[in-house]
CSV table of C-alpha atoms in Angstrom, one decimal:
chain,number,residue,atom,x,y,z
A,10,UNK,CA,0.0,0.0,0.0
A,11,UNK,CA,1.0,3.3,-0.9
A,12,UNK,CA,2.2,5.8,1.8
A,13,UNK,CA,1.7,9.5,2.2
A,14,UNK,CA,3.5,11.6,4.8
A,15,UNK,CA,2.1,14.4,6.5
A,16,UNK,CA,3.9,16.6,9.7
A,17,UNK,CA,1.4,16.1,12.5
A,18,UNK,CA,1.9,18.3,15.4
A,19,UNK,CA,1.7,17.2,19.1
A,20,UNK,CA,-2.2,16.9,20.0
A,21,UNK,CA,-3.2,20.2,21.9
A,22,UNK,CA,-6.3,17.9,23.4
A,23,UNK,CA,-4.0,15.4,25.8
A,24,UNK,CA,-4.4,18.3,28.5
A,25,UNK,CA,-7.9,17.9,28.4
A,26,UNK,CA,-8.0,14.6,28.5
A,27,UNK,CA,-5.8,14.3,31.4
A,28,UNK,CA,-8.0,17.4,33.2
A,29,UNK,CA,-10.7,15.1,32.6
A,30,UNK,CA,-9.7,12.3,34.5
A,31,UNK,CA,-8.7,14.4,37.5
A,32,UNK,CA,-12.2,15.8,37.4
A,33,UNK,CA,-14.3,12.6,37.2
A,34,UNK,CA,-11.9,11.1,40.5
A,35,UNK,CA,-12.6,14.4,42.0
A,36,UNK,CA,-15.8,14.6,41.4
A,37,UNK,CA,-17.1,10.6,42.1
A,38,UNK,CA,-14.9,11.0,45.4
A,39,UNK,CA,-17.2,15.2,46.0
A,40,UNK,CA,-20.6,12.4,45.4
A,41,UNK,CA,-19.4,9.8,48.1
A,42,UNK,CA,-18.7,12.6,50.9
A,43,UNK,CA,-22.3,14.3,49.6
A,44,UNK,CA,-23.8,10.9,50.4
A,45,UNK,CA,-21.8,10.0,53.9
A,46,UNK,CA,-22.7,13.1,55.5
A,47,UNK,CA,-26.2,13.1,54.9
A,48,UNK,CA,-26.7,9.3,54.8
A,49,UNK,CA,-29.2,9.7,57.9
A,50,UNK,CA,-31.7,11.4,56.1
A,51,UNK,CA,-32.1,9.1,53.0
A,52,UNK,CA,-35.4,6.6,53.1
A,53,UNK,CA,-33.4,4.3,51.1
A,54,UNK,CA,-30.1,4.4,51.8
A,55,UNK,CA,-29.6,1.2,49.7
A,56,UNK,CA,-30.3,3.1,46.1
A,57,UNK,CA,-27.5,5.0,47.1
A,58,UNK,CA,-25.1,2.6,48.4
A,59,UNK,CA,-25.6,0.5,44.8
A,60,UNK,CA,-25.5,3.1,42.3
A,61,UNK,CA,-22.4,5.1,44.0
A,62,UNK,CA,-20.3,1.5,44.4
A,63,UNK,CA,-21.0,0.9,40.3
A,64,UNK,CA,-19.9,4.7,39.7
A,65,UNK,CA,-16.6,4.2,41.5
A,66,UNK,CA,-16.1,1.1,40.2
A,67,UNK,CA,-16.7,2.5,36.6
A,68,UNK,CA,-14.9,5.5,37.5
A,69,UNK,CA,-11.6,3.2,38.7
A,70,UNK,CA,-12.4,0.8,35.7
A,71,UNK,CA,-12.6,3.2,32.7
A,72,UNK,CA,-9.3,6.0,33.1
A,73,UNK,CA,-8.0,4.6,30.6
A,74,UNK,CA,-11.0,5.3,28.3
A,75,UNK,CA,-10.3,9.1,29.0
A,76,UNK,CA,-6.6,9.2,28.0
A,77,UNK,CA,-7.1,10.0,24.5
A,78,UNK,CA,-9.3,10.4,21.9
A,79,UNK,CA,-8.9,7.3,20.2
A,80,UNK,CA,-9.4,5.4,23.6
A,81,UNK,CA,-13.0,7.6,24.2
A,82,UNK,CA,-14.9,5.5,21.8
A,83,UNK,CA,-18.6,6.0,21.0
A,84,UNK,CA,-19.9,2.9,22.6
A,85,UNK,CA,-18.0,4.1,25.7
A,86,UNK,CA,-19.6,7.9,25.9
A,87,UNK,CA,-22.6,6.4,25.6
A,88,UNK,CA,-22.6,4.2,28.6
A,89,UNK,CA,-20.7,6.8,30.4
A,90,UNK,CA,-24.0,8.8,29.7
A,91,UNK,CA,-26.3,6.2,30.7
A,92,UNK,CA,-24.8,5.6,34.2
A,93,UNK,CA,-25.2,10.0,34.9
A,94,UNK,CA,-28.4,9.6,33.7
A,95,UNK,CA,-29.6,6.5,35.7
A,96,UNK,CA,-28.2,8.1,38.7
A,97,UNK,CA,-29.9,11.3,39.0
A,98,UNK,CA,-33.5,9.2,37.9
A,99,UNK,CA,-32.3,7.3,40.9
A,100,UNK,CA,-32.0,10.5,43.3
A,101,UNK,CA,-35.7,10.5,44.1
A,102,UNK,CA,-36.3,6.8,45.0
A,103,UNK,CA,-33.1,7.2,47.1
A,104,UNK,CA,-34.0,10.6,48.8
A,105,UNK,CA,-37.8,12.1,48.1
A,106,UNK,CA,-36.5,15.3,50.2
A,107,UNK,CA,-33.8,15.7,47.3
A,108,UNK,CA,-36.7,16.1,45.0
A,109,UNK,CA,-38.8,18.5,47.3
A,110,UNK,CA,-35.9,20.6,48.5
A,111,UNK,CA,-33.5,21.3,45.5
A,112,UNK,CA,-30.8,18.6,47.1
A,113,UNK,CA,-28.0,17.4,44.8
A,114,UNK,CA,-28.5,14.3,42.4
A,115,UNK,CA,-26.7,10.9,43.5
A,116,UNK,CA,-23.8,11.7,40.5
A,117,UNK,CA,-23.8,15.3,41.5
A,118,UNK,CA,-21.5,17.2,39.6
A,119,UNK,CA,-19.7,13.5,38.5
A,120,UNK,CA,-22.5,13.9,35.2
A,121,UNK,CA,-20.7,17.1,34.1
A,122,UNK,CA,-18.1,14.9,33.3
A,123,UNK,CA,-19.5,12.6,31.0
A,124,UNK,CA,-20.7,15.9,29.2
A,125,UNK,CA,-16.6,17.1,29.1
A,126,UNK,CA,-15.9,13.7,27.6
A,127,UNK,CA,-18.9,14.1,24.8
A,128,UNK,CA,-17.2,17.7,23.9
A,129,UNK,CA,-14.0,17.0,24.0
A,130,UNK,CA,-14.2,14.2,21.4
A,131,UNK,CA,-17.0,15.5,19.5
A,132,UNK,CA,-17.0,19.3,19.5
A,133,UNK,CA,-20.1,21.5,20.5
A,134,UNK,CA,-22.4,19.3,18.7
A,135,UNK,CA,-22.1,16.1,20.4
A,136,UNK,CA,-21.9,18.4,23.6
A,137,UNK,CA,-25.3,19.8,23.0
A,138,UNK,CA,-26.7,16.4,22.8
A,139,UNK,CA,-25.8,15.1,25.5
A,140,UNK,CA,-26.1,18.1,27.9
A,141,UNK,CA,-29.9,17.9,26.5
A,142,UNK,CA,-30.0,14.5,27.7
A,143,UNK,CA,-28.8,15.5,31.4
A,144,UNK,CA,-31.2,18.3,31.2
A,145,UNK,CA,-34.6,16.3,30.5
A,146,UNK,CA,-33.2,14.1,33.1
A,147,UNK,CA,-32.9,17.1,35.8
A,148,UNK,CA,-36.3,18.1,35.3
A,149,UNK,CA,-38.0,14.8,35.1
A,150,UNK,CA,-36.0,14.1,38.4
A,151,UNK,CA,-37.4,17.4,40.2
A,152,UNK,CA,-40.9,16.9,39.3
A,153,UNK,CA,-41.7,20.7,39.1
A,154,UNK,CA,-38.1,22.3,38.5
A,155,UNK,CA,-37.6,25.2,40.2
A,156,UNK,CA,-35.4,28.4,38.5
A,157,UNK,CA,-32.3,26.7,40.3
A,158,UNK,CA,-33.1,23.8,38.4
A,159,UNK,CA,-33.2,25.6,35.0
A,160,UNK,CA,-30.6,27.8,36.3
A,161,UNK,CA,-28.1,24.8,36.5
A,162,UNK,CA,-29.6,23.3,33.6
A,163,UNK,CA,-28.7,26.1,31.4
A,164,UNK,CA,-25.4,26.8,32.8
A,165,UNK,CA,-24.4,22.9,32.0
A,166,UNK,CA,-25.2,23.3,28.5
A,167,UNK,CA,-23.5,26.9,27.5
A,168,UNK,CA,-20.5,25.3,29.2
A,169,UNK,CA,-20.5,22.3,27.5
A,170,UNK,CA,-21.2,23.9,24.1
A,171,UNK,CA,-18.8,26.4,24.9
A,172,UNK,CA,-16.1,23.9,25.5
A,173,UNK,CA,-16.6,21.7,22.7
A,174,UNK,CA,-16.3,24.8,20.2
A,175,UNK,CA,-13.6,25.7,21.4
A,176,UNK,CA,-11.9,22.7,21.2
A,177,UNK,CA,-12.8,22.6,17.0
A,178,UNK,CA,-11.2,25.8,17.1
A,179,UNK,CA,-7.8,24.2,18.7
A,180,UNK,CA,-8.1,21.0,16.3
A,181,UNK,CA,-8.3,23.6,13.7
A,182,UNK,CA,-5.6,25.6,14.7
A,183,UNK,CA,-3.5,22.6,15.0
A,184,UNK,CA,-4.1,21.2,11.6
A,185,UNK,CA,-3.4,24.9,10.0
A,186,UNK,CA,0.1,25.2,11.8
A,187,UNK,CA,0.6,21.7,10.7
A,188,UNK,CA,0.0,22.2,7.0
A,189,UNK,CA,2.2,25.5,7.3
A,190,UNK,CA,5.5,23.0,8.8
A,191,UNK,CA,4.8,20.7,6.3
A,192,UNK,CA,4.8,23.9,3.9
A,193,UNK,CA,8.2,25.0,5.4
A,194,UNK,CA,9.8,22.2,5.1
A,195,UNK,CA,9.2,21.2,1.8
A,196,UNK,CA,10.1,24.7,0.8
A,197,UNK,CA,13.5,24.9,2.2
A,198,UNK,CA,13.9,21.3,0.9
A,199,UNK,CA,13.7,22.8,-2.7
A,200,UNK,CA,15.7,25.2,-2.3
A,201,UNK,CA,18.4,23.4,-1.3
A,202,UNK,CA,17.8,20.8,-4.3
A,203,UNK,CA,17.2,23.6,-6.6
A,204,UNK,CA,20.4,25.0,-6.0
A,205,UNK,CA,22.3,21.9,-6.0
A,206,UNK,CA,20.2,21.1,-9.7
A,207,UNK,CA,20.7,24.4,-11.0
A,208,UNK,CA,24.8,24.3,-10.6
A,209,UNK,CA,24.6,20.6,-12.6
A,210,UNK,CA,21.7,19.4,-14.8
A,211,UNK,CA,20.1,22.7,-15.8
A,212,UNK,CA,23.4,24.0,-16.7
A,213,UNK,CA,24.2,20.7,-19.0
A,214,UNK,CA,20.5,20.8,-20.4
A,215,UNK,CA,20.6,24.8,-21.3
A,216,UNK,CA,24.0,23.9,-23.0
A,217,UNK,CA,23.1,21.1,-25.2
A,218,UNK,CA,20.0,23.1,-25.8
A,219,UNK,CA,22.4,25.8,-27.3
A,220,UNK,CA,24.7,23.5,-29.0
A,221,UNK,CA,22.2,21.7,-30.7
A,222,UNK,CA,20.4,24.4,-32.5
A,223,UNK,CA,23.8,26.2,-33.2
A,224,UNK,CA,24.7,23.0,-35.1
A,225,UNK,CA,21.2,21.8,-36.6
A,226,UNK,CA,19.7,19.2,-38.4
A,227,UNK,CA,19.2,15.9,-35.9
A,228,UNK,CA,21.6,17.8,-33.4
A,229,UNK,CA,18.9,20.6,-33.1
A,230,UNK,CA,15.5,18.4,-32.8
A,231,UNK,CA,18.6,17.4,-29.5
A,232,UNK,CA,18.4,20.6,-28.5
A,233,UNK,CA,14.7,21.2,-28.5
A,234,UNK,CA,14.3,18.2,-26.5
A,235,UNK,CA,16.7,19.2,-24.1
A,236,UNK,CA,15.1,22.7,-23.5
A,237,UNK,CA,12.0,20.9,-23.2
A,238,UNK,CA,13.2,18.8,-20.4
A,239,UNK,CA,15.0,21.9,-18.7
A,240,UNK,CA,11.8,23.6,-18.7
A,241,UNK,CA,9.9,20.4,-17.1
A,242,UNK,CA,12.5,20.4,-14.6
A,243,UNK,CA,12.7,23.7,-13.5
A,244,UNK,CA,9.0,23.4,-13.6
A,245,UNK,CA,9.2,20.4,-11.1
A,246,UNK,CA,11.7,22.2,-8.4
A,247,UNK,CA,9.4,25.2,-8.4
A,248,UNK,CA,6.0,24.1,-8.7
A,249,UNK,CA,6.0,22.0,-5.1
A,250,UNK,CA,6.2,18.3,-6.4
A,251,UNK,CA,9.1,17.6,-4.2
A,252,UNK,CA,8.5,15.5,-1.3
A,253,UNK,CA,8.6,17.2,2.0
A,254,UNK,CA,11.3,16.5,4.2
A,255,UNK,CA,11.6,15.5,7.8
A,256,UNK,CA,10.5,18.2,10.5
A,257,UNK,CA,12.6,17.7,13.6
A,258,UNK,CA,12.3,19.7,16.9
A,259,UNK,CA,15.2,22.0,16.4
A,260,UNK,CA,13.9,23.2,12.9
A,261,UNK,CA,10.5,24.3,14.1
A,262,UNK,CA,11.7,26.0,16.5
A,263,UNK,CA,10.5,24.0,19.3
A,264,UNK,CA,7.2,23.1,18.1
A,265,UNK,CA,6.8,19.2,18.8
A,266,UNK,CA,5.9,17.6,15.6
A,267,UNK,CA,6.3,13.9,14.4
A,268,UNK,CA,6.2,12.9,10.4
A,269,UNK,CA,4.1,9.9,10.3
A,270,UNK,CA,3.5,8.1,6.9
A,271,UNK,CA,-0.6,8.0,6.4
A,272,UNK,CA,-2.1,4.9,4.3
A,273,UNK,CA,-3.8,5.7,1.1
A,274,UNK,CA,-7.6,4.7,0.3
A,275,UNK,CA,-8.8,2.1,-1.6
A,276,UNK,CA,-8.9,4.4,-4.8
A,277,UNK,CA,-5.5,5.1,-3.9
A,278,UNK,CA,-6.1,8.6,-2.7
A,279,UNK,CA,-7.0,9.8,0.8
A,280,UNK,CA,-10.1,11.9,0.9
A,281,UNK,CA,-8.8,14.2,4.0
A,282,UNK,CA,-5.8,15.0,2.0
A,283,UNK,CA,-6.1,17.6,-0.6
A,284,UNK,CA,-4.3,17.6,-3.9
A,285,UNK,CA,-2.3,20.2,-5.3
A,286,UNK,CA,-3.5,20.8,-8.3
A,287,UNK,CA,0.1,22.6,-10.0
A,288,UNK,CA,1.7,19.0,-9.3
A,289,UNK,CA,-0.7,17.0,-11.5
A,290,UNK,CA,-0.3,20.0,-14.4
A,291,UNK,CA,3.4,20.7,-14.3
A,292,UNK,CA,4.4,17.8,-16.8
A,293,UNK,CA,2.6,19.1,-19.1
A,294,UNK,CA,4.8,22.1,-19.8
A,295,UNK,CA,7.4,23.1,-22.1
A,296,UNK,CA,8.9,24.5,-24.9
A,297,UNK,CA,5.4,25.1,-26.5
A,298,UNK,CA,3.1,24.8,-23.3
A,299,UNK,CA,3.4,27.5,-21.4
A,300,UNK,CA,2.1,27.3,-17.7
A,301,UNK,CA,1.0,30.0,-15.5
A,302,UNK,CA,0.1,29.1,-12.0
A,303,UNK,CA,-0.4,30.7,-8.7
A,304,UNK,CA,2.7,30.9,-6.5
A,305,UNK,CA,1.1,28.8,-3.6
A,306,UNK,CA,-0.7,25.1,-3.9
A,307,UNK,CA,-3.8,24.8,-5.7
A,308,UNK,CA,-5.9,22.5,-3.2
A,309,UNK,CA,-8.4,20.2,-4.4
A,310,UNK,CA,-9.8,17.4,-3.1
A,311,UNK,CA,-7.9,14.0,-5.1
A,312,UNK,CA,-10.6,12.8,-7.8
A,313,UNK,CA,-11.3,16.1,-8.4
A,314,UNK,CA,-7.7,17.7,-9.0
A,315,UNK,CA,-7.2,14.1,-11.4
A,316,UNK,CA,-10.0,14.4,-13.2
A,317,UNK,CA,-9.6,18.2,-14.0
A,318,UNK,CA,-5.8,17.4,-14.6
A,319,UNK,CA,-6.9,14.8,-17.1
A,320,UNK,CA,-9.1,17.6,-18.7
A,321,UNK,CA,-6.5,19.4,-19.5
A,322,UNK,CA,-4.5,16.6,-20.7
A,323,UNK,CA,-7.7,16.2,-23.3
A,324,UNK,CA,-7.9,19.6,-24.7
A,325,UNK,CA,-4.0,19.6,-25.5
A,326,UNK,CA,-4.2,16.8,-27.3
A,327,UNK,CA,-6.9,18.2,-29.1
A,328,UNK,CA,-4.1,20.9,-29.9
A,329,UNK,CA,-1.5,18.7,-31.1
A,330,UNK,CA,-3.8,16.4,-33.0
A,331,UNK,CA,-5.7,19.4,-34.6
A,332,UNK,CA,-3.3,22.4,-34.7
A,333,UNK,CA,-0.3,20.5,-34.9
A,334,UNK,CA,3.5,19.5,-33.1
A,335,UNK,CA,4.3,23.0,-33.7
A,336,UNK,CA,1.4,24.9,-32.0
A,337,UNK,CA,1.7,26.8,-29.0
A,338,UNK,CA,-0.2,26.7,-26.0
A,339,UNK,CA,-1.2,28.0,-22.9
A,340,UNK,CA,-1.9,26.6,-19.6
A,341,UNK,CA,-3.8,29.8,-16.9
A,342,UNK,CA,-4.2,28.4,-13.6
A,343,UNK,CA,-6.7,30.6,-11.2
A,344,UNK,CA,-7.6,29.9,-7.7
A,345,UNK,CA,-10.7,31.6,-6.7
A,346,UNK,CA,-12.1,30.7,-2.9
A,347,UNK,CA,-15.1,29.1,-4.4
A,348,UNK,CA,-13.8,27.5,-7.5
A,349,UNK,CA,-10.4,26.1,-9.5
A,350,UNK,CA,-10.6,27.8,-13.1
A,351,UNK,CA,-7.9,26.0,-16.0
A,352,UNK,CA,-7.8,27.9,-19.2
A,353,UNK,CA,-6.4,26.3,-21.9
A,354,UNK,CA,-5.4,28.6,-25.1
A,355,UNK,CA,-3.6,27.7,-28.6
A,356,UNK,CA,-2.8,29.3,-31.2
A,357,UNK,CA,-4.1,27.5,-34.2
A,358,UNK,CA,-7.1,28.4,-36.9
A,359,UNK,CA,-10.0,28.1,-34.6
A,360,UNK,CA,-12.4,25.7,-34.8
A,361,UNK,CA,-15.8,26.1,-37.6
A,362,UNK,CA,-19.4,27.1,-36.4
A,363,UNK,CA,-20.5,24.1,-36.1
A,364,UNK,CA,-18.0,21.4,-36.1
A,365,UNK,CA,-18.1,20.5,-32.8
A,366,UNK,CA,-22.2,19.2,-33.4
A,367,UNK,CA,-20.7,17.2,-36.6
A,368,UNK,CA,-18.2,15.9,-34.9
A,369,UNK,CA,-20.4,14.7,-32.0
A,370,UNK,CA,-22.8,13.4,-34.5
A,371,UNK,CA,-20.1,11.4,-36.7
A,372,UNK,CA,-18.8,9.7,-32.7
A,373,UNK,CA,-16.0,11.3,-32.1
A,374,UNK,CA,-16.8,12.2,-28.9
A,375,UNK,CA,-12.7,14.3,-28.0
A,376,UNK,CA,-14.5,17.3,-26.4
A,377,UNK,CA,-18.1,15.4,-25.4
A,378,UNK,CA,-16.4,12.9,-23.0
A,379,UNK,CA,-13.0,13.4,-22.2
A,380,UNK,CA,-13.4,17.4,-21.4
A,381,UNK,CA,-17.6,17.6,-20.4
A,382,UNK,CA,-18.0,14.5,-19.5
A,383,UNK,CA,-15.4,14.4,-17.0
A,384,UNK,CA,-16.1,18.0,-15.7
A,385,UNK,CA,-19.6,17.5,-15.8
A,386,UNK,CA,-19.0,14.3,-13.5
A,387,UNK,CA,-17.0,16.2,-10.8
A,388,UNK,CA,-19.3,19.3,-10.8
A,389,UNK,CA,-17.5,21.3,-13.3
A,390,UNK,CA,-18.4,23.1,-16.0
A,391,UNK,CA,-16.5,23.3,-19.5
A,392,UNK,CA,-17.0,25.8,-22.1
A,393,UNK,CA,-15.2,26.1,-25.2
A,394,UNK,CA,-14.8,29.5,-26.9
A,395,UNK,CA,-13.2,29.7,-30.5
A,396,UNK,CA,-13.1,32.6,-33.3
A,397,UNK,CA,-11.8,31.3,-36.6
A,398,UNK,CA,-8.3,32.9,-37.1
A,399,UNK,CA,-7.7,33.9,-33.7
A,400,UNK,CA,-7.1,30.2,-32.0
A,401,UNK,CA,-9.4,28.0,-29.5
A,402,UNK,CA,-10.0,29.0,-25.6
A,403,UNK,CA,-11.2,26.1,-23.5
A,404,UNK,CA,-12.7,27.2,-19.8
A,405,UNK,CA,-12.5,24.5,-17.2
A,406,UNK,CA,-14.2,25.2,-13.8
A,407,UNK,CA,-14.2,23.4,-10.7
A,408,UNK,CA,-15.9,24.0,-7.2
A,409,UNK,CA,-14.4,24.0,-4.6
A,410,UNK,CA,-15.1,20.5,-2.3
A,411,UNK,CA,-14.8,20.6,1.7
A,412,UNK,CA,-11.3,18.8,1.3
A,413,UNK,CA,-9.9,21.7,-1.0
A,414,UNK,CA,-11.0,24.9,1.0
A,415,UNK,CA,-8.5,27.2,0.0
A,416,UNK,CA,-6.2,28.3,3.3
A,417,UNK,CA,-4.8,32.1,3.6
A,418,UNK,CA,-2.2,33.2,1.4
């Protein structure tokens, strides 16, 4: 399988995680003293006994769930929920007076920690869900909830929610400042190869390129394929397509980071990692394609930077096969934030009112399938503008997909 390496920083969330199991031993040891020093006044001391021996055994039992995100599974949040929410059903049964007089629930503040767990792993939304779930339990517990009881309610959930946004904002954060390592280090790693390829091979190419048309005949169609490979390499050291290199401590700074190598999907992409769309385009220029291209990465999500690459590849062989070896071309690369637009522009004749519709109709389907069609499947939009004598202009547009949000230049 193939591999894909990516800098990932140090997760910002293992402080949480750790606060969080402080707080639930903290808070199941704040329920047990609640419940010894007012033991006399329960009718059924029992109830209480049972239900606070399970929720320090489960407590004990399940620290390690609360280490780390991957360990915080679904199936545990949710019976992590179901014990805070059986407990404070339990609080009347145990204690009527609880009911009547406002008294805490048998979990007391222990529930607020299932709520934590649900933010931290899920954001605000999985917060709000289950702070929802403790509040219907609150009020069917009191019976007639009193504005305490809505008061603590309410404060429960804005907390919650609050915490789980702001720990999107952190994951966010972290994934940005990740991205622009991973920038940093490829950059510098191009440089240096770029420096040592410029003192070597482009020198060599750029000379044989020279020789070859100063001598002629077989020497020069050398020399043209030598410039063309100068100009594809230069192309390549500039344009981002070399790997990036290893991020260690000292280099960032002091920012902890770790290169791990990330599995591709079945399709042999990976969905969560966008595409730069100048790597999948830079082989085609040369001598007689001419590429223009923002200075930063063009991100698109995988299929969609292929497909649109492939586009491209399709309306220059319609150039070579309709113009000719010896037509020039253009390749205009614009990144808008809500769409990837690829011109393409040759200078041959132009193409007839009406060809396109005979060609369709006689089955040669160039234009129909490998430039719509594949547009149209990802969707794009293409549309072809040509004036005879003045060359053909083909428009290729792509929206943007969640994976290939543009970031801030």
């Amino acid at each position: 399988m193939a591999k894909r390496e990516r800098v990932v920083r140090m997760s910002v969330e293992l402080p949480l995680w750790r606060a969080l199991t402080a707080y639930r031993v903290l808070t199941m040891g704040y329920a047990v003293a609640l419940f010894l020093f007012a033991r006399d006044k329960y009718e059924r001391p029992w109830v209480a006994v049972g239900f606070l021996a399970v929720m320090v055994l489960w407590t004990f039992a399940t620290l390690p769930r609360v280490a780390n995100a991957t360990a915080c599974t679904r199936r545990f949040l949710a019976a992590d929920l179901t014990i805070a929410l059986a407990g404070i059903l339990l609080t009347p049964l145990a204690d009527e007076q609880a009911q009547q007089m406002d008294g805490p629930t048998l979990p007391s503040i222990w529930t607020a920690g299932s709520v934590l767990a649900f933010a931290i792993k899920g954001g605000w939304r999985w917060a709000g869900f289950a702070s929802s779930l403790v509040a219907v339990a609150n009020i069917i517990e009191r019976g007639e909830p009193s504005r305490d009881t809505f008061h603590n309610v309410l404060l429960v959930w804005v907390a919650s929610i609050a915490i789980g946004y702001v720990v999107e904002v952190a994951r966010a954060s972290e994934r940005t400042l990740a991205r622009a390592l991973e920038i940093e280090a490829a950059t510098r790693e191009r440089e240096r190869l770029a420096r040592d390829i410029h003192d070597s091979v482009l020198q060599v190419l750029a000379m044989v390129q020279r020789r070859g048309t100063a001598i002629g005949g077989e020497a020069a169609e050398l020399g043209r394929m030598a410039g063309d490979q100068e100009i594809a390499l230069r192309t390549l050291v500039a344009g981002g397509l070399l790997p990036a290199s290893r991020v260690s401590e000292d280099e960032t700074q002091g920012a902890v980071v770790r290169v791990v190598e990330e599995p591709e999907g079945p399709d042999g992409s990976a969905a969560a990692v966008p595409c730069d769309l100048r790597t999948l385009l830079a082989p085609h220029a040369g001598c007689r394609v001419t590429l223009s291209e923002p200075g930063a990465p063009v991100l698109l999500p995988p299929h969609s930077a292929k497909e649109l690459a492939a586009a491209v590849g399709a309306a220059l062989d319609n150039v070579r096969r309709h113009v000719g070896d010896d037509a020039q071309a253009w390749i205009l690369v614009e990144d808008w934030p809500d769409e990837v637009i690829v011109t393409v522009r040759d200078d041959g004749p132009g193409i007839p009112d009406g060809r396109l519709a005979q060609a369709e109709g006689e089955g040669r389907l160039g234009v129909a399938l490998s430039i719509r069609g594949r547009l149209r499947d990802i969707g794009g939009a293409a549309e072809l503008i040509s004036v005879p004598g003045q060359g053909t202009e083909v428009e290729l547009k792509v929206p943007r997909g969640l994976g290939g949000r543009r970031t801030d230049r």
